[in-house]
Tab-separated table of C-alpha atoms in Angstrom:
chain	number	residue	atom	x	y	z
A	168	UNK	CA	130.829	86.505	93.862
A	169	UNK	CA	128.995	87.622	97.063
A	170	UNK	CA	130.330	91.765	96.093
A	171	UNK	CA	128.635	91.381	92.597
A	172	UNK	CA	125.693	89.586	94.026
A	173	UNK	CA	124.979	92.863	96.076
A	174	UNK	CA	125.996	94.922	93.013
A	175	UNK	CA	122.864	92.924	91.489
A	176	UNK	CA	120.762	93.632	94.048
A	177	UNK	CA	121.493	97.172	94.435
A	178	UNK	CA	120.885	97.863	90.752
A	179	UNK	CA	118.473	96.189	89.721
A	180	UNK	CA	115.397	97.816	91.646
A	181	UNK	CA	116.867	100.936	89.493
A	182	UNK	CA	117.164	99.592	86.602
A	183	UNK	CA	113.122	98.101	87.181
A	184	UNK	CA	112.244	101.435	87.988
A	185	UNK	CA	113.423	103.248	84.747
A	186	UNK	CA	112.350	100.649	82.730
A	187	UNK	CA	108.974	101.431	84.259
A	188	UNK	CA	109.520	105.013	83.838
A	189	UNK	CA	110.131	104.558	80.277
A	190	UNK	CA	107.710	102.941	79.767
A	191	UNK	CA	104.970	104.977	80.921
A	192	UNK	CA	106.668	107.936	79.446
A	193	UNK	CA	106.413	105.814	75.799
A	194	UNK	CA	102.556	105.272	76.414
A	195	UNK	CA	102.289	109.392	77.533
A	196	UNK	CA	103.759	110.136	73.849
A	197	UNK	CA	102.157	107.472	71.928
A	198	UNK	CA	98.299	108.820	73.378
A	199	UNK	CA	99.581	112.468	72.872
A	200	UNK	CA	100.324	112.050	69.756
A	201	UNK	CA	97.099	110.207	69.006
A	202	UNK	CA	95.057	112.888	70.361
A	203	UNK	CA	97.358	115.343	68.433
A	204	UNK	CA	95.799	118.941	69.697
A	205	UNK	CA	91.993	117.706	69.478
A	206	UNK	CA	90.593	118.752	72.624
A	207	UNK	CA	87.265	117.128	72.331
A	208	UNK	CA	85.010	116.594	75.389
A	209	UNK	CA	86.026	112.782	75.584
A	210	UNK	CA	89.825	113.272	76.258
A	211	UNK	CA	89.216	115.985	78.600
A	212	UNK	CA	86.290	113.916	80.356
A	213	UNK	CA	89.243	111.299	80.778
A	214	UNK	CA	91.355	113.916	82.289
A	215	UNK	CA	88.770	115.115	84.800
A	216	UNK	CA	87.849	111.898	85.672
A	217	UNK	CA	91.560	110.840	86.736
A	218	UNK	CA	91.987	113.928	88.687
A	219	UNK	CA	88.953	112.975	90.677
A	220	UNK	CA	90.089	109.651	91.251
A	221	UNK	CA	93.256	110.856	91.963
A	222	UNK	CA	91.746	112.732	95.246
A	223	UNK	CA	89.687	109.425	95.847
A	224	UNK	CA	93.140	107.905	96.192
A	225	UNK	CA	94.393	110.168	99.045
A	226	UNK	CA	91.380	110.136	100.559
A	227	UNK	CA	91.209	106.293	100.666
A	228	UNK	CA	94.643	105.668	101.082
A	229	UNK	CA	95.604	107.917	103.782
A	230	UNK	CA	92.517	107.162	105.698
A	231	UNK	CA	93.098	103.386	105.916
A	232	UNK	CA	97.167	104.226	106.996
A	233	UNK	CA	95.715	105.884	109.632
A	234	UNK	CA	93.698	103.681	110.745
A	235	UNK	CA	95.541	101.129	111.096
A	236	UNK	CA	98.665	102.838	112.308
A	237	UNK	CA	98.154	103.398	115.567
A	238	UNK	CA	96.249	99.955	116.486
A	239	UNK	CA	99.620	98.105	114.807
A	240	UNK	CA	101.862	100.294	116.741
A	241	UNK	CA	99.954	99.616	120.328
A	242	UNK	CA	99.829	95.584	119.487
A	243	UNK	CA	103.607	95.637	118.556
A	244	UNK	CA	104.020	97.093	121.592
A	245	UNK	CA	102.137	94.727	123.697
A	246	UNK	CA	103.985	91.905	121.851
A	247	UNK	CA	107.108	93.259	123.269
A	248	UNK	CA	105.648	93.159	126.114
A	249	UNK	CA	104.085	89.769	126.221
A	250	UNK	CA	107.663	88.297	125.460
A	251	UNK	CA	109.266	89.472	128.757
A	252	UNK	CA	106.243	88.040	130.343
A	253	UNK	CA	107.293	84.401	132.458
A	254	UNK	CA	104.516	83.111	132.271
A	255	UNK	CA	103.446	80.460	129.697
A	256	UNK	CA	100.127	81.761	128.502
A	257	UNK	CA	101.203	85.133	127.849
A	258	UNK	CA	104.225	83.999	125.967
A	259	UNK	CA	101.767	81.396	123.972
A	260	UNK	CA	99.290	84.983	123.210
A	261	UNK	CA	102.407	86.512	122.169
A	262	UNK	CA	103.472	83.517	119.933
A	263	UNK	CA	100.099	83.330	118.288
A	264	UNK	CA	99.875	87.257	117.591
A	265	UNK	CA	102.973	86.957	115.818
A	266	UNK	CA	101.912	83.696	113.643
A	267	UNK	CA	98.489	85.604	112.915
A	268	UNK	CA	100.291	88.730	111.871
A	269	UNK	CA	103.218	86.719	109.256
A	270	UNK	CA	99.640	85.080	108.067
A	271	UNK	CA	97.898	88.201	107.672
A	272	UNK	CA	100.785	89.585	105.456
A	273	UNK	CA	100.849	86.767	102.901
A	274	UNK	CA	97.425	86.495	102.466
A	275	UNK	CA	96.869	87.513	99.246
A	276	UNK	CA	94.866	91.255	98.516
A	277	UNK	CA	91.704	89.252	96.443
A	278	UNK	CA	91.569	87.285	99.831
A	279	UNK	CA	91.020	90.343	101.686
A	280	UNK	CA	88.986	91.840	98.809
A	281	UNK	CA	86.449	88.501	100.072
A	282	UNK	CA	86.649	88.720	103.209
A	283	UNK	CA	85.896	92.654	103.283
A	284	UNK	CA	82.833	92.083	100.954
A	285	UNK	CA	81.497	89.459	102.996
A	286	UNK	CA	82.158	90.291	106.334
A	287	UNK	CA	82.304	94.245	107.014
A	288	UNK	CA	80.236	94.841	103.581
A	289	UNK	CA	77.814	92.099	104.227
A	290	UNK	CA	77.723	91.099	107.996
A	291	UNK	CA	77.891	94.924	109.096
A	292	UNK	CA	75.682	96.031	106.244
A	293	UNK	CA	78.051	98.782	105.026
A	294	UNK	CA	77.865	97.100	101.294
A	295	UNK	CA	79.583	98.233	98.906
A	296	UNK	CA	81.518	101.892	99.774
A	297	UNK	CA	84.313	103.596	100.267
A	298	UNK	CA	83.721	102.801	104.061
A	299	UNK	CA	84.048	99.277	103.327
A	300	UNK	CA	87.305	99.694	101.323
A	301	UNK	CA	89.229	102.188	103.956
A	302	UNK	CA	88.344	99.141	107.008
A	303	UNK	CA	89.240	96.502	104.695
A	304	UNK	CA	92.557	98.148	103.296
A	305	UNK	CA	93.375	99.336	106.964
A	306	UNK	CA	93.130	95.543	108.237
A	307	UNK	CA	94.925	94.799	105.193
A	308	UNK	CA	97.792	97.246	106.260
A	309	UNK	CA	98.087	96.824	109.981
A	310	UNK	CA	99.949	92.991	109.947
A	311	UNK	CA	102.537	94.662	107.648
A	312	UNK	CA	103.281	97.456	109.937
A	313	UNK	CA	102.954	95.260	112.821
A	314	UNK	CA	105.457	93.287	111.734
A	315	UNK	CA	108.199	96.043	110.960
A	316	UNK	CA	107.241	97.771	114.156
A	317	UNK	CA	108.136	94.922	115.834
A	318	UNK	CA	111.172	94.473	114.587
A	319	UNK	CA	112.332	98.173	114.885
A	320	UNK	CA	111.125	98.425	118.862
A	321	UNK	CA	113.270	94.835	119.532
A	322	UNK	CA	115.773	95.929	117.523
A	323	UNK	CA	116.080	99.417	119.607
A	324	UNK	CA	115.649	97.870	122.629
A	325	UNK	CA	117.861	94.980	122.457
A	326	UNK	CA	120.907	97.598	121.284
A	327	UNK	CA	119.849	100.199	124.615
A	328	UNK	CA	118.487	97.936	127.372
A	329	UNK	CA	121.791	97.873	128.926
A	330	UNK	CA	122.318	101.151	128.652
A	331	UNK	CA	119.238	102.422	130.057
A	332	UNK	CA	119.107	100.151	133.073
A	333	UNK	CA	122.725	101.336	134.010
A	334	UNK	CA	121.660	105.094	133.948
A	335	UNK	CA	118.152	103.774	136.370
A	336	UNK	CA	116.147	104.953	133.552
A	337	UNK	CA	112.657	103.684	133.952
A	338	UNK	CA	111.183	101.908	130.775
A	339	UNK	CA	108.529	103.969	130.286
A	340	UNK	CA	110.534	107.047	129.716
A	341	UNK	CA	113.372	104.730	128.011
A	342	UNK	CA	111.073	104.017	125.563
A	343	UNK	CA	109.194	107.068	124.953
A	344	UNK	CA	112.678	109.084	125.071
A	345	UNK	CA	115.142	106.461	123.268
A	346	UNK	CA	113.567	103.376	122.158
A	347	UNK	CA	110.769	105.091	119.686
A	348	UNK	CA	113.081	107.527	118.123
A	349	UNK	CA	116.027	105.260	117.315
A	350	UNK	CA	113.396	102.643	115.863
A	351	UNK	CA	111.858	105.603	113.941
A	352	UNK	CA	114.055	104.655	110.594
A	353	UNK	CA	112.391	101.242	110.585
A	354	UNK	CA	108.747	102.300	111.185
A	355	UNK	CA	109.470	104.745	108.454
A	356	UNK	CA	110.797	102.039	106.159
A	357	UNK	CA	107.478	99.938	107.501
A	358	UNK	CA	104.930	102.546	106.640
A	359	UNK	CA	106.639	103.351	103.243
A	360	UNK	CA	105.837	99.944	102.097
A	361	UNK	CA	102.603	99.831	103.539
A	362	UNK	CA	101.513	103.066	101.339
A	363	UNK	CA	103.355	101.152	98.401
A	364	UNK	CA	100.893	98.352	99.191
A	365	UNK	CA	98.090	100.277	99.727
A	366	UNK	CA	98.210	102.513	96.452
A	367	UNK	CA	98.878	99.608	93.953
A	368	UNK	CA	96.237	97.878	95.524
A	369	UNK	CA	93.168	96.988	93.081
A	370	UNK	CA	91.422	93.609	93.841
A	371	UNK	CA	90.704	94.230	97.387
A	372	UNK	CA	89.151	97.789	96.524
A	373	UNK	CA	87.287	96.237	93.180
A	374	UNK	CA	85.214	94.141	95.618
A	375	UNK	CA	84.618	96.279	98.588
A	376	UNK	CA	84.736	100.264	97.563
A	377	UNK	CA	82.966	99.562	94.306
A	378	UNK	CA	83.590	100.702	90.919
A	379	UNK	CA	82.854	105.100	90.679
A	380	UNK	CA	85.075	107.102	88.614
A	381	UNK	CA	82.926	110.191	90.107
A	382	UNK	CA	84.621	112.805	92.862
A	383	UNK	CA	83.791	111.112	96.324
A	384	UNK	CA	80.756	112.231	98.452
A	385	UNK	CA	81.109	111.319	101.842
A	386	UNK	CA	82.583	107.609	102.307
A	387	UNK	CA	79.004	105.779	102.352
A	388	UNK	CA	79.499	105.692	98.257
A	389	UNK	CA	81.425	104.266	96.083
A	390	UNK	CA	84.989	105.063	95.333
A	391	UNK	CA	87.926	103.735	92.648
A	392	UNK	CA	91.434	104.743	92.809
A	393	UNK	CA	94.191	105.053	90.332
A	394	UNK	CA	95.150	101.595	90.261
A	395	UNK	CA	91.443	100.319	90.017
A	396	UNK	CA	91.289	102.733	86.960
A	397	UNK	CA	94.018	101.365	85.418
A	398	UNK	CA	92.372	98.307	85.384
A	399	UNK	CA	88.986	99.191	84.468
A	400	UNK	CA	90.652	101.357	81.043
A	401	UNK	CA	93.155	98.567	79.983
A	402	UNK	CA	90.883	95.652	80.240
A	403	UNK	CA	87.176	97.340	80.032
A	404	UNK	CA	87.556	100.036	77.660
A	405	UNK	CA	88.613	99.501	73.970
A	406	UNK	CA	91.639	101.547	73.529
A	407	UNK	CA	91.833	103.269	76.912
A	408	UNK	CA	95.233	102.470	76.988
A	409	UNK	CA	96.191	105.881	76.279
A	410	UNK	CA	94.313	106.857	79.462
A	411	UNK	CA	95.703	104.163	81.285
A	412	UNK	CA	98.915	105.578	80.680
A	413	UNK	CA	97.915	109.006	81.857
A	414	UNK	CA	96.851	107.605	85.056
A	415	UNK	CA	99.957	105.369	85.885
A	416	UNK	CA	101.614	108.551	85.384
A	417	UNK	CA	99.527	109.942	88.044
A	418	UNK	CA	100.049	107.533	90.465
A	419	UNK	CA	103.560	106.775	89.952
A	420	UNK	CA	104.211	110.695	91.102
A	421	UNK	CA	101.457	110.236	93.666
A	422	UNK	CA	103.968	107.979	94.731
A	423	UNK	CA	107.049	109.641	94.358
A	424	UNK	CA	105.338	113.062	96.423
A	425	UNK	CA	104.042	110.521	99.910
A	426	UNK	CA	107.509	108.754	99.686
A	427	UNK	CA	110.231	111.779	99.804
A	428	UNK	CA	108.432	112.914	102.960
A	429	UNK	CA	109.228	109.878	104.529
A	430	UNK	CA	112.634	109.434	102.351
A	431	UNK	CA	113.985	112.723	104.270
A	432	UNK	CA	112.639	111.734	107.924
A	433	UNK	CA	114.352	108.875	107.294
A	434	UNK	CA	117.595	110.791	106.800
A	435	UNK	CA	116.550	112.569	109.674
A	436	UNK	CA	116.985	110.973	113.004
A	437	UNK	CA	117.539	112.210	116.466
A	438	UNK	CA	117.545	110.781	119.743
């Protein structure tokens, strides 16, 4: 029972995944076929716009990763930290950055979508912008790769503490030189999600970025990404299924290209 239980659990992300496949590839043919070889200014106003958005989407995407990269990667590390501490406060800081970090990664994205709006778009007077949607998609981001850089660094250094105190190996370099590179595969893993996240993401975006299917000009105006046009042309626009389609496409490879990267350092690992 427990073998064909994994069976089940191996195959059945694949067997999602085609299904999705398949069915974007259906929607490709059905709108192709629609269009037939009419290249009127409409369809290829669709297509322009979706390659536009499609660079709003890197742009937005990989700027909030980045952001919020490094500042999860220092507080994991201070966690660690904070847990070897004996004393009781720093233990209880350490305790309650954890807590606030599982919160922060179950709270749903409309949530953050709110609280974006209202405080950085509202409070800080950024309104509505792309500016707004990179901080709020970054603070979005950084519990979930807090989280599986914790669990990476404790899992490194719980496997090569021994190791590295016999050899008088101080932690500094132990951590720089052994602990961050074996705990590499699980940050990878971490911030593979986290772009997962961040590119299916449309609520949170809808309320602070805005709603501009327009090429981006500078990060004080508005933005939309792929998923946010998805949205806007199944539910907005009569019949813009078709389009819909074309962007899913789009950001389904979009997906595909940032993930083998990762896929392949993954495979990779040194120490």
């Amino acid at each position: 029972m427990k073998r064909l239980l994994e069976y089940v659990a191996g195959i059945l992300p694949i067997v999602i995944l085609c299904a999705v496949i398949a069915t974007i590839a259906n929607g490709l043919i059905d709108n192709w076929s629609h269009h037939g070889s009419q290249a009127t200014a409409s369809v290829w106003s669709a297509k322009a716009a979706t390659a536009e958005v499609a660079l709003n989407t890197l742009v937005v995407v990989l700027s909030a990763a980045l952001l919020s990269f490094f500042p999860a990667l220092a507080s994991a590390v201070l966690f660690l930290k904070w847990t070897r501490s004996t004393r009781t406060l720093t233990r209880i800081l350490a305790t309650a950055l954890r807590r606030a970090m599982e919160i922060g990664a179950g709270v749903p994205r409309l949530l953050w979508g709110i609280g974006g709006a209202v405080i950085i778009g509202g409070y800080f007077d950024l309104g509505v912008s792309a500016k707004t949607g990179v901080l709020t998609l970054s603070f979005m981001l950084a519990p979930i790769m807090f989280n599986g850089f914790v669990d990476g660094l404790k899992s490194a250094e719980d496997h090569f503490k021994p190791q590295l105190a016999a050899l008088g190996i101080s932690p500094k370099k132990g951590f720089f030189r052994v602990q961050l590179p074996a705990a590499r595969s699980t940050m990878l893993t971490t911030l593979s999600i986290a772009l997962g996240r961040a590119l299916g993401d449309a609520a949170a975006l809808m309320l602070t970025a805005g709603l501009s299917f327009k090429l981006l000009d500078g990060l004080d105006g508005q933005a939309s990404t792929l998923a946010m046009q998805i949205y806007h042309f199944t539910v907005n626009v009569g019949g813009g299924k078709g389009d819909a389609f074309e962007a899913a496409a789009v950001l389904l490879t979009m997906t595909a290209v940032l993930q083998i990267p990762l896929l392949f350092a993954h495979r990779y690992r040194k120490i």
